[in-house]
Short mmCIF file of C-alpha atoms in Angstrom, two decimals:
data_model
loop_
_atom_site.label_atom_id
_atom_site.label_comp_id
_atom_site.label_asym_id
_atom_site.label_seq_id
_atom_site.Cartn_x
_atom_site.Cartn_y
_atom_site.Cartn_z
CA MET A 25 104.92 76.46 90.69
CA LYS A 26 101.54 76.10 89.01
CA LEU A 27 98.45 78.02 90.05
CA ALA A 28 94.80 78.07 89.00
CA SER A 29 91.49 79.67 89.93
CA GLN A 30 88.46 77.58 90.78
CA ARG A 31 85.17 79.05 89.61
CA ALA A 32 83.84 81.25 92.44
CA GLY A 33 82.42 84.75 92.15
CA ARG A 34 84.07 87.16 89.73
CA ASP A 35 87.70 86.48 90.60
CA GLY A 36 87.79 82.76 91.36
CA ALA A 37 89.37 80.97 94.33
CA LEU A 38 93.13 80.40 94.24
CA LEU A 39 94.44 76.83 93.95
CA VAL A 40 97.94 75.41 93.91
CA VAL A 41 98.15 72.69 91.23
CA SER A 42 100.57 69.77 91.05
CA ARG A 43 103.24 69.61 88.37
CA ASP A 44 101.40 66.82 86.53
CA LEU A 45 98.06 68.72 86.78
CA ALA A 46 96.52 65.74 88.58
CA THR A 47 95.89 67.20 92.05
CA ALA A 48 95.31 70.56 93.69
CA VAL A 49 94.93 72.19 97.07
CA SER A 50 93.23 75.38 98.19
CA ALA A 51 95.51 78.35 98.79
CA ALA A 52 92.84 80.30 100.71
CA ALA A 53 94.97 80.46 103.87
CA ILE A 54 97.66 82.29 101.90
CA ALA A 55 95.66 84.33 99.37
CA PRO A 56 91.99 84.00 98.44
CA THR A 57 92.53 84.95 94.76
CA LEU A 58 95.39 85.13 92.30
CA GLN A 59 95.14 88.91 92.25
CA SER A 60 95.54 89.08 96.02
CA ALA A 61 98.64 86.88 95.74
CA LEU A 62 100.09 89.18 93.05
CA ASP A 63 99.37 92.22 95.22
CA ASP A 64 101.42 90.70 98.06
CA TRP A 65 103.84 88.55 96.03
CA GLU A 66 106.91 88.92 98.25
CA ARG A 67 105.02 87.45 101.21
CA ALA A 68 102.68 85.08 99.37
CA SER A 69 105.06 83.55 96.82
CA PRO A 70 107.34 81.63 99.27
CA ARG A 71 104.32 80.23 101.07
CA LEU A 72 102.66 79.18 97.81
CA GLN A 73 105.93 77.56 96.72
CA ALA A 74 106.13 75.60 99.97
CA LEU A 75 102.56 74.40 99.47
CA TYR A 76 103.43 73.46 95.88
CA ASP A 77 106.42 71.43 97.07
CA ASP A 78 104.27 69.65 99.66
CA LEU A 79 101.60 68.89 97.04
CA ASN A 80 104.11 67.35 94.63
CA ALA A 81 105.63 65.30 97.46
CA GLY A 82 102.22 64.01 98.57
CA ARG A 83 102.38 65.86 101.91
CA ALA A 84 99.70 68.52 101.35
CA ALA A 85 96.71 68.22 103.65
CA ARG A 86 93.28 68.30 102.00
CA ALA A 87 94.68 67.80 98.49
CA PHE A 88 92.10 66.61 95.96
CA ALA A 89 91.95 65.29 92.41
CA LEU A 90 91.88 68.25 90.02
CA ASP A 91 88.86 68.58 87.75
CA LEU A 92 89.90 71.01 85.02
CA GLY A 93 86.24 71.60 84.25
CA THR A 94 85.85 73.50 87.52
CA LEU A 95 88.52 76.07 86.62
CA ALA A 96 87.95 79.65 85.52
CA ALA A 97 90.58 81.81 83.86
CA PRO A 98 93.52 82.09 86.31
CA LEU A 99 93.05 85.87 86.33
CA PRO A 100 89.46 86.61 85.27
CA ARG A 101 89.92 90.36 85.71
CA ALA A 102 93.28 91.93 84.95
CA TYR A 103 94.30 95.51 85.71
CA GLN A 104 95.64 95.92 82.19
CA TYR A 105 95.95 93.81 79.03
CA LEU A 106 98.67 94.77 76.57
CA ASP A 107 99.19 92.77 73.41
CA GLY A 108 101.99 93.01 70.88
CA ALA A 109 102.93 91.83 67.41
CA ALA A 110 106.40 90.48 68.07
CA TYR A 111 106.39 87.66 65.48
CA PRO A 112 107.26 89.45 62.20
CA SER A 113 106.10 86.67 59.88
CA HIS A 114 102.55 86.97 61.22
CA ILE A 115 102.33 90.70 60.55
CA GLN A 116 104.22 90.61 57.25
CA ARG A 117 102.00 87.88 55.79
CA ASN A 118 98.75 89.51 56.83
CA ARG A 119 99.79 92.90 55.49
CA GLN A 120 101.22 91.49 52.27
CA ALA A 121 97.89 89.80 51.57
CA ARG A 122 96.19 93.21 51.91
CA GLY A 123 98.76 94.92 49.70
CA GLU A 124 100.29 96.75 52.64
CA SER A 125 103.72 96.82 54.29
CA VAL A 126 104.79 96.85 57.93
CA PRO A 127 105.54 100.24 59.54
CA ASP A 128 108.99 101.65 58.76
CA ASP A 129 110.00 101.41 62.42
CA PHE A 130 108.53 97.93 62.97
CA PHE A 131 111.87 96.43 64.03
CA GLN A 132 112.82 99.42 66.20
CA LYS A 133 109.64 99.84 68.28
CA PRO A 134 107.18 97.12 69.35
CA LEU A 135 103.76 97.25 67.72
CA MET A 136 101.25 97.09 70.61
CA TYR A 137 97.68 97.88 71.63
CA GLN A 138 95.72 97.92 74.89
CA GLY A 139 92.79 95.51 74.88
CA ILE A 140 89.85 94.63 77.10
CA SER A 141 91.22 93.47 80.46
CA HIS A 142 88.11 92.12 82.18
CA GLY A 143 85.91 89.14 81.48
CA PHE A 144 88.62 86.67 80.46
CA MET A 145 86.85 83.44 79.60
CA GLY A 146 87.82 80.10 81.08
CA TRP A 147 89.59 77.51 78.97
CA ASN A 148 86.40 75.65 78.02
CA ASP A 149 83.83 78.47 77.96
CA ASP A 150 81.83 78.95 74.78
CA VAL A 151 82.91 81.99 72.76
CA ARG A 152 79.56 83.71 72.31
CA LEU A 153 79.39 86.39 69.65
CA PRO A 154 76.67 88.26 67.74
CA SER A 155 77.35 87.22 64.15
CA GLU A 156 79.37 84.83 62.01
CA ASP A 157 79.66 87.65 59.48
CA ASP A 158 82.17 89.46 61.73
CA GLY A 159 84.98 87.11 60.65
CA ILE A 160 85.52 85.22 63.92
CA ASP A 161 89.10 84.13 64.49
CA PHE A 162 91.32 82.80 67.28
CA GLU A 163 94.93 83.79 67.99
CA ALA A 164 97.28 81.49 69.90
CA GLU A 165 99.55 83.31 72.33
CA ILE A 166 101.45 83.07 75.60
CA ALA A 167 100.94 86.02 77.93
CA ALA A 168 103.03 87.14 80.89
CA ILE A 169 101.39 88.28 84.13
CA THR A 170 103.42 90.95 85.87
CA GLY A 171 103.82 92.24 89.38
CA ASP A 172 104.10 95.98 90.04
CA VAL A 173 106.35 97.35 87.28
CA PRO A 174 107.99 100.73 87.92
CA LEU A 175 107.93 103.62 85.48
CA GLY A 176 111.08 103.72 83.33
CA VAL A 177 112.25 100.12 83.78
CA ASP A 178 114.60 98.90 81.03
CA ALA A 179 114.07 95.77 78.93
CA LYS A 180 116.56 93.64 80.87
CA GLY A 181 115.14 94.60 84.25
CA ALA A 182 111.54 94.24 83.07
CA CYS A 183 111.74 90.45 82.85
CA GLY A 184 112.35 90.35 86.61
CA TYR A 185 108.81 91.64 87.18
CA ILE A 186 107.14 88.74 85.37
CA ARG A 187 105.38 86.55 87.92
CA LEU A 188 103.54 84.01 85.76
CA PHE A 189 102.78 82.88 82.22
CA VAL A 190 99.42 81.76 80.80
CA LEU A 191 98.05 80.44 77.53
CA LEU A 192 95.91 83.02 75.69
CA ASN A 193 93.31 82.90 72.94
CA ASP A 194 93.07 86.46 71.65
CA VAL A 195 89.65 86.42 69.95
CA SER A 196 89.53 88.64 66.87
CA LEU A 197 86.79 89.78 64.49
CA ARG A 198 88.55 90.09 61.14
CA ALA A 199 85.69 91.77 59.28
CA ILE A 200 85.63 94.64 61.79
CA ILE A 201 89.35 95.18 62.43
CA PRO A 202 90.44 96.70 59.07
CA GLY A 203 87.89 99.50 59.31
CA GLU A 204 88.87 100.27 62.87
CA LEU A 205 92.56 100.43 62.01
CA LYS A 206 91.91 102.83 59.13
CA ARG A 207 90.34 105.25 61.61
CA THR A 208 93.80 105.30 63.33
CA PHE A 209 92.54 104.89 66.91
CA GLY A 210 93.18 101.14 66.83
CA PHE A 211 91.27 98.06 67.95
CA LEU A 212 88.07 98.28 69.95
CA VAL A 213 84.92 96.49 68.72
CA GLY A 214 87.06 94.10 66.67
CA LYS A 215 88.67 92.72 69.83
CA PRO A 216 86.06 91.17 72.19
CA ALA A 217 86.89 89.32 75.40
CA SER A 218 89.67 86.74 75.19
CA SER A 219 90.25 83.49 77.07
CA LEU A 220 93.06 82.09 79.21
CA GLY A 221 94.31 78.55 79.63
CA PRO A 222 93.54 76.86 82.98
CA ILE A 223 97.03 76.91 84.54
CA ALA A 224 99.36 79.82 85.35
CA VAL A 225 103.04 78.88 85.58
CA THR A 226 105.95 80.71 87.23
CA PRO A 227 109.05 81.40 85.08
CA ASP A 228 111.27 79.12 87.18
CA GLU A 229 108.86 76.22 86.68
CA LEU A 230 109.43 76.49 82.91
CA GLY A 231 113.09 75.52 83.35
CA GLU A 232 115.02 75.67 80.08
CA LEU A 233 111.93 76.84 78.21
CA TRP A 234 112.34 80.29 79.81
CA LYS A 235 115.44 81.89 78.33
CA ASP A 236 116.47 85.31 77.01
CA GLY A 237 113.07 86.81 77.70
CA LEU A 238 111.14 84.22 75.68
CA VAL A 239 109.15 81.04 76.36
CA SER A 240 110.13 78.16 74.07
CA GLY A 241 108.20 75.01 73.29
CA THR A 242 105.68 73.89 70.70
CA MET A 243 102.31 75.58 70.29
CA LYS A 244 99.77 73.31 68.63
CA CYS A 245 96.48 74.61 67.24
CA TRP A 246 93.44 72.72 65.97
CA VAL A 247 90.30 74.10 64.30
CA ARG A 248 87.31 71.92 63.44
CA GLY A 249 89.47 68.90 64.34
CA GLU A 250 92.24 69.82 61.87
CA GLU A 251 95.74 70.60 63.12
CA LEU A 252 96.51 74.10 61.86
CA GLY A 253 99.91 74.70 63.42
CA SER A 254 102.82 73.21 65.36
CA ILE A 255 104.87 76.31 66.06
CA GLU A 256 108.08 76.93 68.02
CA THR A 257 107.31 79.85 70.32
CA GLY A 258 110.85 80.85 71.29
CA THR A 259 112.21 81.85 67.88
CA ASP A 260 111.56 84.20 64.92
CA VAL A 261 110.70 87.01 67.32
CA ALA A 262 111.58 90.69 66.94
CA PHE A 263 111.06 91.57 70.63
CA HIS A 264 110.90 89.64 73.90
CA TYR A 265 108.63 90.18 76.90
CA GLY A 266 111.04 92.59 78.56
CA ASP A 267 111.15 94.73 75.42
CA LEU A 268 107.37 95.07 75.35
CA ILE A 269 107.08 95.82 79.06
CA ALA A 270 109.84 98.43 78.87
CA HIS A 271 108.28 100.04 75.80
CA VAL A 272 105.03 100.71 77.64
CA ALA A 273 106.76 101.55 80.94
CA GLN A 274 108.39 104.57 79.28
CA THR A 275 105.33 106.58 80.33
CA ARG A 276 103.37 104.45 82.82
CA ALA A 277 103.89 102.13 85.76
CA PHE A 278 102.08 98.78 85.81
CA GLU A 279 99.75 97.51 88.50
CA ALA A 280 100.32 93.92 89.62
CA GLY A 281 98.04 91.74 87.54
CA THR A 282 98.89 93.21 84.13
CA LEU A 283 98.89 90.81 81.16
CA VAL A 284 101.40 91.25 78.34
CA GLY A 285 101.22 89.13 75.18
CA LEU A 286 103.77 88.80 72.37
CA GLY A 287 101.05 88.39 69.75
CA THR A 288 100.04 85.48 67.55
CA VAL A 289 102.80 82.87 67.44
CA SER A 290 104.32 82.43 64.00
CA ASN A 291 107.47 80.99 62.40
CA GLU A 292 109.29 81.98 59.24
CA ASP A 293 109.03 78.33 58.14
CA GLU A 294 105.59 78.13 56.55
CA SER A 295 105.54 74.33 56.80
CA VAL A 296 104.88 74.45 60.57
CA GLY A 297 101.47 76.01 59.98
CA VAL A 298 99.83 78.98 61.66
CA GLY A 299 98.45 80.23 64.97
CA CYS A 300 95.30 81.83 63.55
CA LEU A 301 92.97 81.56 60.57
CA GLY A 302 93.80 85.09 59.42
CA GLU A 303 97.38 84.08 58.72
CA ARG A 304 96.35 80.92 56.86
CA ARG A 305 94.00 82.97 54.72
CA ALA A 306 96.80 85.49 54.11
CA LEU A 307 99.11 82.71 52.89
CA GLU A 308 96.36 81.38 50.62
CA THR A 309 95.89 84.85 49.16
CA ILE A 310 99.62 85.29 48.58
CA ARG A 311 100.04 81.85 46.97
CA GLN A 312 96.74 81.39 45.15
CA GLY A 313 95.26 84.87 44.82
CA ALA A 314 92.32 84.26 47.16
CA ALA A 315 91.58 82.95 50.65
CA ARG A 316 89.77 79.62 50.81
CA THR A 317 89.69 78.72 54.50
CA PRO A 318 86.53 80.05 56.17
CA PHE A 319 86.59 81.92 59.44
CA LEU A 320 84.98 80.30 62.48
CA LYS A 321 81.29 79.46 62.35
CA PHE A 322 78.86 78.73 65.16
CA GLY A 323 79.44 75.17 66.32
CA ASP A 324 83.12 75.12 65.34
CA THR A 325 85.73 74.22 67.96
CA VAL A 326 89.21 75.60 68.60
CA ARG A 327 91.94 73.90 70.63
CA ILE A 328 95.25 75.50 71.63
CA GLU A 329 97.92 73.74 73.69
CA HIS A 330 101.61 74.40 74.40
CA PHE A 331 104.04 71.51 74.97
CA ASP A 332 107.52 71.21 76.45
CA ARG A 333 110.39 69.26 74.87
CA SER A 334 109.11 66.01 76.38
CA GLY A 335 105.60 66.48 75.02
CA ASN A 336 104.04 67.52 78.35
CA SER A 337 101.28 70.12 78.37
CA VAL A 338 102.68 73.24 80.05
CA PHE A 339 99.55 75.34 80.72
CA GLY A 340 96.75 72.89 80.04
CA ALA A 341 94.66 73.40 76.91
CA ILE A 342 92.20 75.98 75.68
CA GLU A 343 89.31 74.17 73.98
CA GLN A 344 86.30 76.27 73.07
CA ARG A 345 83.18 76.15 70.93
CA ILE A 346 82.04 79.16 68.93
CA ALA A 347 78.39 79.92 69.70
CA PRO A 348 75.74 82.59 69.12
CA LEU A 349 74.58 84.88 71.88
CA ALA A 350 72.23 83.06 74.23
#
C-alpha cells in the first residue's frame, strides 16, 4: 500500500493513497498519523490495507483527488535517522579525489552515522540554508522506515521489521564535512535537515523491485534542469538494509519510526551518472585534476525521482529550490 501525510501540525494527517497517486482518503479512523500507525502496526496495517484496496477499486467513501502540493514528509519527525554508505563506488570516488582510501574494514562492517531525525522537509519545500559558501549538495537515497526492532536481530531477520520505504534527499554541506570528519566525532553541522518524498510504500507494494534486502529500479536526478544520473539502485551494493539494521541493533533496539538509509546511490558504471554533486566533482578531479561543477547556489533546483521497470514513479518526486534563510 501507499501512504502519505497531509500537512497538519507537526506530524501531518495520515492518508491512504491510490496506486496511481491520483486519489487519496483520510485514514483518521484507523490512525491519525503515520507514527501512530507504526506504533500499532499489527492492528493498523490490515485495516489500512483494506482501505487501500477499496480506494484502488473505487469503493472508498470520501475519496478525493490527491493534490501532492498539500503533502508534508510522510514522517516529519522520526525517532531515529541512521544513514549508511553502502554503495562502494560513491565512497571510493570521493575519497580518491581527496587522496584518501576507504577504511580497511569497509567491506566487513557498514559505514554509518546517526543524523538529525526531526524536521524532515516535504518534497517541495525550499531548502533554506545560511550560506552558499558551505558547499550545498543533495544526495539521492531510498530510506527504510522500521517498526520496533529488537536488540540483537540478525541481518536476515532485520528485513522483516521494515514497514515502508521513502525517497530521501540527504542534504550535505561539503565545505563543512571534511573538517568535522577530521575531528573524529563525525557529522553534525555539515548535515542539516533532509527531505522525504511524498509517498511511503510498503515492501509488498514494490513487487519484484524488493528482493534480497534491496530496492531495485532507476533513480533519476536533475540539477538546474540537467539530468545528472540514471542509476540502478539494486546493484553495486556492499550491504543491504538488513545488514545495516543488524549492525546497529548489536547494541540498541529501535523504536518504531526509525529511518535507515543505504547512502547516496551509485553504480560502478560511470556512464550512468551520479546521485550527488560531490561525486561528480570527485570524478572530475580524478579525470581532469580539478572539479568544475559548482555546488548548489540559491535559486537552483534539484529533482529526484525513482522509477519502476515500466517507468512509473514509485515514491513521487522530490523537487526543491535552494534558498537563503528567510
